[in-house]
Coordinates of C-alpha atoms in Angstrom, one line a residue:
Chain A
X250 CA -147.5 159.9 36.6
X251 CA -148.7 156.6 38.1
X252 CA -146.7 154.6 35.2
X253 CA -145.6 152.7 37.6
X254 CA -148.9 150.6 38.9
X255 CA -149.5 150.3 34.7
X256 CA -148.5 146.6 34.9
X257 CA -150.3 145.6 37.6
X258 CA -153.6 147.2 35.7
X259 CA -152.9 145.7 33.3
X260 CA -152.5 142.0 34.7
X261 CA -156.3 143.2 36.1
X262 CA -157.5 144.0 33.1
X263 CA -156.6 140.8 31.7
X264 CA -157.5 138.8 34.6
X265 CA -160.8 140.1 34.6
X266 CA -161.3 139.6 31.2
X267 CA -160.8 135.7 32.0
X268 CA -163.0 136.0 34.6
X269 CA -165.6 137.4 33.2
X270 CA -167.3 140.8 33.4
X271 CA -168.0 142.2 37.1
X272 CA -171.7 142.8 37.3
X273 CA -172.1 146.7 37.6
X274 CA -175.0 147.0 35.1
X275 CA -177.9 147.4 37.5
X276 CA -181.0 149.2 35.2
X277 CA -181.1 153.1 35.5
X278 CA -184.5 153.3 36.5
X279 CA -184.5 150.8 39.8
X280 CA -184.2 152.0 42.9
X281 CA -180.7 150.6 43.7
X282 CA -179.5 148.9 47.1
X283 CA -177.0 150.3 48.5
X284 CA -173.7 148.8 48.1
X285 CA -172.5 146.9 51.2
X286 CA -168.7 146.2 52.7
X287 CA -169.8 143.1 53.9
X288 CA -171.0 142.0 50.6
X289 CA -172.9 139.3 52.5
X290 CA -170.2 137.7 54.2
X291 CA -171.7 138.8 57.8
X292 CA -173.7 142.0 57.4
X293 CA -173.3 141.9 61.7
X294 CA -169.4 142.6 61.3
X295 CA -167.2 145.9 60.9
X296 CA -165.2 145.2 58.1
X297 CA -162.2 147.1 56.5
X298 CA -162.5 148.5 53.6
X299 CA -159.0 148.6 52.2
X300 CA -156.0 146.5 52.7
X301 CA -154.1 149.6 53.7
X302 CA -156.8 150.3 56.2
X303 CA -157.1 146.5 57.4
X304 CA -153.2 146.4 57.7
X305 CA -153.3 149.6 59.6
X306 CA -156.3 147.9 62.0
X307 CA -154.4 144.7 62.4
X308 CA -151.1 146.4 63.3
X309 CA -152.7 148.8 65.8
X310 CA -155.5 146.6 67.7
X311 CA -152.9 143.3 67.8
X312 CA -155.5 141.2 65.8
X313 CA -154.8 138.8 62.7
X314 CA -155.8 139.7 59.7
X315 CA -158.7 137.5 57.6
X316 CA -158.8 138.4 53.8
X317 CA -161.3 136.9 51.8
X318 CA -161.0 137.1 48.0
X319 CA -164.1 136.3 46.2
X320 CA -166.1 137.3 43.0
X321 CA -169.7 137.9 43.2
X322 CA -171.0 136.3 40.4
X323 CA -168.9 132.9 41.2
X324 CA -170.7 130.2 42.3
X325 CA -168.1 128.4 44.7
X326 CA -167.7 132.1 46.6
X327 CA -171.5 132.3 46.7
X328 CA -171.9 128.7 48.6
X329 CA -169.0 129.6 50.6
X330 CA -170.0 132.7 51.4
X331 CA -173.5 131.2 52.5
X332 CA -172.1 128.6 54.8
X333 CA -169.5 131.3 56.2
X334 CA -172.3 134.0 57.3
X335 CA -174.5 131.1 58.5
X336 CA -171.6 129.9 60.8
X337 CA -172.0 131.3 64.3
X338 CA -168.9 130.5 65.5
X339 CA -167.1 131.9 63.0
X340 CA -169.0 135.0 63.0
X341 CA -168.1 135.4 66.8
X342 CA -164.4 134.6 66.6
X343 CA -164.1 137.2 63.4
X344 CA -166.1 139.9 65.4
X345 CA -164.6 139.7 68.4
X346 CA -160.6 138.9 67.2
X347 CA -160.0 139.4 63.3
X348 CA -159.9 142.3 61.7
X349 CA -161.6 141.2 58.5
X350 CA -161.7 142.3 54.6
X351 CA -163.5 140.8 51.7
X352 CA -162.4 142.2 48.1
X353 CA -163.5 141.2 44.8
X354 CA -160.5 143.0 43.2
X355 CA -156.7 141.8 43.6
X356 CA -154.1 143.6 45.6
X357 CA -150.6 144.8 44.5
X358 CA -148.9 142.6 47.3
X359 CA -148.3 139.2 45.2
X360 CA -147.6 137.8 49.4
X361 CA -151.5 137.6 48.6
X362 CA -151.2 134.9 46.3
X363 CA -148.6 132.8 47.4
X364 CA -150.0 129.9 44.9
X365 CA -151.9 132.2 42.4
X366 CA -155.0 134.5 42.4
X367 CA -158.5 132.5 42.3
X368 CA -161.6 132.8 44.2
X369 CA -162.8 132.1 46.7
X370 CA -159.9 131.8 48.8
X371 CA -158.8 133.3 52.4
X372 CA -155.5 134.4 53.6
X373 CA -154.4 135.7 57.1
X374 CA -152.3 138.0 58.3
X375 CA -149.8 138.4 61.0
X376 CA -150.6 141.8 63.0
X377 CA -146.7 141.9 62.3
X378 CA -147.9 142.3 58.4
X379 CA -146.4 138.8 58.3
X380 CA -148.5 136.6 55.1
X381 CA -149.5 133.1 57.1
X382 CA -148.7 131.6 54.4
X383 CA -148.5 128.5 56.5
X384 CA -152.0 128.6 57.1
X385 CA -153.7 126.7 54.5
X386 CA -157.3 124.4 53.7
X387 CA -157.7 121.2 52.4
X388 CA -156.8 121.6 48.6
X389 CA -153.2 120.9 47.4
X390 CA -153.7 122.6 44.2
X391 CA -155.5 125.6 45.8
X392 CA -153.8 126.0 49.1
X393 CA -155.7 128.8 50.6
X394 CA -159.8 127.5 49.0
X395 CA -162.1 126.7 50.8
X396 CA -165.7 124.8 50.2
X397 CA -168.5 125.2 52.2
X398 CA -167.8 121.7 54.1
X399 CA -164.5 123.2 55.2
X400 CA -166.2 125.5 57.9
X401 CA -164.5 123.4 61.0
X402 CA -161.0 123.8 59.5
X403 CA -161.5 127.5 58.8
X404 CA -162.5 127.8 62.5
X405 CA -159.6 126.0 63.3
X406 CA -157.1 127.7 61.2
X407 CA -158.6 130.9 62.4
X408 CA -157.8 129.8 66.0
X409 CA -154.3 129.4 64.5
X410 CA -153.6 132.5 63.3
X411 CA -154.5 133.8 66.7
X412 CA -151.4 132.2 67.4
X413 CA -148.9 134.8 66.7
X414 CA -145.7 135.0 64.9
X415 CA -144.9 137.2 67.2
X416 CA -146.8 138.2 70.2
X417 CA -144.7 141.9 70.5
X418 CA -143.1 144.0 67.6
Chain B
X92 CA -142.5 139.8 53.9
X93 CA -144.3 143.0 53.5
X94 CA -141.4 144.9 55.2
X95 CA -141.8 147.3 52.0
X96 CA -144.9 149.0 53.1
X97 CA -144.0 149.2 57.2
X98 CA -143.0 152.5 56.5
X99 CA -146.2 153.8 55.1
X100 CA -147.9 152.2 57.6
X101 CA -146.0 154.2 60.3
X102 CA -146.9 157.3 58.7
X103 CA -150.6 156.3 58.8
X104 CA -150.2 155.3 62.2
X105 CA -148.5 159.1 62.6
X106 CA -151.2 160.5 60.9
X107 CA -154.3 158.6 62.6
X108 CA -153.1 159.8 66.3
X109 CA -153.1 163.4 65.1
X110 CA -156.4 163.4 63.4
X111 CA -158.1 161.3 66.0
X112 CA -159.5 158.3 67.0
X113 CA -161.2 156.4 63.5
X114 CA -165.1 155.5 65.1
X115 CA -165.0 151.4 65.1
X116 CA -166.0 150.9 68.2
X117 CA -169.8 150.1 68.1
X118 CA -172.0 148.8 71.6
X119 CA -171.6 145.0 71.0
X120 CA -174.9 144.6 71.5
X121 CA -176.9 147.0 69.8
X122 CA -177.7 145.4 66.2
X123 CA -175.2 147.8 63.8
X124 CA -176.5 148.7 60.2
X125 CA -174.3 147.4 57.6
X126 CA -171.6 149.4 56.6
X127 CA -172.2 150.9 53.1
X128 CA -169.8 151.9 50.3
X129 CA -171.4 155.3 49.9
X130 CA -171.0 156.0 53.7
X131 CA -173.5 158.7 52.6
X132 CA -172.1 160.3 49.7
X133 CA -174.6 159.3 47.8
X134 CA -176.6 156.1 48.6
X135 CA -177.9 155.5 44.6
X136 CA -174.5 155.8 43.6
X137 CA -172.2 152.8 42.1
X138 CA -168.7 153.2 44.2
X139 CA -165.7 151.3 43.7
X140 CA -164.1 149.8 47.0
X141 CA -161.1 150.3 46.3
X142 CA -157.9 152.2 44.1
X143 CA -157.0 149.6 42.7
X144 CA -160.5 148.6 41.3
X145 CA -161.3 152.3 40.8
X146 CA -158.6 152.8 38.5
X147 CA -159.8 149.3 36.9
X148 CA -162.8 150.4 36.2
X149 CA -161.7 154.0 34.9
X150 CA -159.5 152.2 32.3
X151 CA -161.5 149.9 31.3
X152 CA -165.0 152.4 30.8
X153 CA -163.0 155.1 30.2
X154 CA -164.4 157.5 32.5
X155 CA -162.6 159.8 35.0
X156 CA -162.2 158.5 38.3
X157 CA -163.6 161.5 41.2
X158 CA -161.6 160.1 44.5
X159 CA -163.4 161.7 47.6
X160 CA -160.9 161.6 50.7
X161 CA -162.8 162.5 54.1
X162 CA -163.2 161.4 57.7
X163 CA -166.7 160.0 59.0
X164 CA -166.1 162.5 62.6
X165 CA -165.1 165.6 60.5
X166 CA -167.4 168.3 60.7
X167 CA -165.8 169.5 57.1
X168 CA -166.2 166.3 55.9
X169 CA -169.5 165.6 57.3
X170 CA -171.0 169.2 56.0
X171 CA -169.6 168.5 52.3
X172 CA -171.0 165.0 52.0
X173 CA -174.3 166.9 52.6
X174 CA -173.9 169.1 50.1
X175 CA -172.4 166.5 47.8
X176 CA -175.5 164.0 48.2
X177 CA -178.0 166.7 48.0
X178 CA -176.9 167.8 44.6
X179 CA -178.8 166.4 42.2
X180 CA -176.7 168.1 39.0
X181 CA -173.3 166.3 40.7
X182 CA -175.2 163.1 41.8
X183 CA -176.5 163.1 37.8
X184 CA -173.1 163.5 36.5
X185 CA -171.0 161.6 39.3
X186 CA -173.4 158.4 38.4
X187 CA -173.3 158.6 34.8
X188 CA -169.9 159.7 33.6
X189 CA -167.5 158.9 36.3
X190 CA -166.2 156.1 38.5
X191 CA -166.4 157.2 42.5
X192 CA -164.5 155.9 44.8
X193 CA -164.6 157.4 48.9
X194 CA -162.2 156.5 51.0
X195 CA -161.5 157.5 54.8
X196 CA -157.7 156.2 54.5
X197 CA -154.8 157.2 52.6
X198 CA -153.7 155.0 49.5
X199 CA -149.9 154.4 49.0
X200 CA -149.8 156.5 46.2
X201 CA -148.4 160.0 46.2
X202 CA -149.5 161.8 43.4
X203 CA -152.9 161.2 45.5
X204 CA -152.1 163.8 47.8
X205 CA -150.0 167.0 45.7
X206 CA -150.0 169.4 48.7
X207 CA -150.7 166.6 51.6
X208 CA -153.0 164.9 53.3
X209 CA -156.1 166.6 54.8
X210 CA -159.7 165.7 54.3
X211 CA -162.1 166.9 53.0
X212 CA -160.2 166.8 49.5
X213 CA -161.3 165.7 46.0
X214 CA -158.6 164.4 43.5
X215 CA -159.7 163.4 39.8
X216 CA -157.5 160.7 37.8
X217 CA -157.7 160.8 33.8
X218 CA -158.4 157.3 32.3
X219 CA -155.1 157.3 31.2
X220 CA -154.3 157.1 35.0
X221 CA -152.6 160.7 35.2
X222 CA -153.9 162.2 38.7
X223 CA -155.4 165.8 37.3
X224 CA -153.5 167.7 39.9
X225 CA -154.6 171.0 37.6
X226 CA -157.9 170.7 39.0
X227 CA -158.6 172.3 42.0
X228 CA -160.8 174.2 44.6
X229 CA -160.7 177.8 45.6
X230 CA -158.7 177.7 48.6
X231 CA -154.7 178.1 47.6
X232 CA -153.4 176.6 51.0
X233 CA -155.5 173.4 50.4
X234 CA -155.5 173.3 46.6
X235 CA -158.3 170.1 46.7
X236 CA -160.8 171.2 49.5
X237 CA -164.0 172.0 48.6
X238 CA -167.1 173.4 51.2
X239 CA -170.5 173.0 50.6
X240 CA -170.8 176.7 49.2
X241 CA -168.1 175.1 46.6
X242 CA -170.5 172.6 44.5
X243 CA -171.1 174.8 41.5
X244 CA -167.1 175.2 41.5
X245 CA -167.4 171.4 41.9
X246 CA -169.3 170.4 39.5
X247 CA -167.4 172.9 36.6
X248 CA -164.3 170.9 38.0
X249 CA -166.3 167.6 37.2
X250 CA -166.8 169.1 33.7
X251 CA -163.6 169.8 33.4
X252 CA -162.1 166.5 34.3
X253 CA -164.5 164.8 31.2
X254 CA -162.3 166.7 28.8
X255 CA -159.7 163.8 29.4
X256 CA -156.0 164.8 28.6
X257 CA -156.0 161.7 25.4
X258 CA -159.1 160.6 24.3
X259 CA -157.1 157.5 23.0
X260 CA -154.3 155.6 24.4

């Protein structure tokens, strides 16, 4: 059973050892802070937990989905997260008009990595369930990467994502 | 793109309308409490976010995975959650020897619903990525359901899950 996803898992294992051990080794004795779904990207926003859930919400609410791939121990992810969480326009638009998901693990959907798996990267998915590969940042080698200085571009890309490919399914 | 999972999503839509609307309608003005990954099943435990992540951890740590399917507005889920969170033996064993995941949305893996999709239900997955369909509760009509009175059975099932199908891959 489950052998179909074995290859995907092997990819993940390879990937993970390449990017360093994820941090799950909280000391036993200390009281742990409960993990949040926001992971610091906006504690006041409502986050989907999984890609399946996010697609369901996107479709049923007719809102575009924004997927943020990041790693907690990646400095580029951390600085982008800070800028993202502090940008009131982005937070407001994300709250009102988007389904949002942040992931530290890749999904099995290859459409979410049009030019490879790297962090941080941000992809938009239309409520028609089409990944908006046309909505890119400013870096030609990593089309879906953003830096803290790119918040205006990200905001305008969010506004672009709001113009649906199909208004009615 | 992504049309392959459309049928799955349609199942989810049907399912969701059957089991009642998920609660995501927090009033705008109130300060929201950040969502936690534990969702009350054990704030001091370390939870995986997605099934893919959980499988990765199970494999790389060689620990069995426990998947809890529940719904936040389901009274049976709520009472099981309370018993689960308050049971020190279960919490300790889950913390030390399991990879744990709680989901309010179904995954696309049909092996996780051997006798249908219902909540609450608890499935174990071996580090060899085999769903332990043999580890069941006491209800013949819903094999993977547990009630608050079943905590001893659940604990012994967790101990059973620790006896791996294969000790080495």
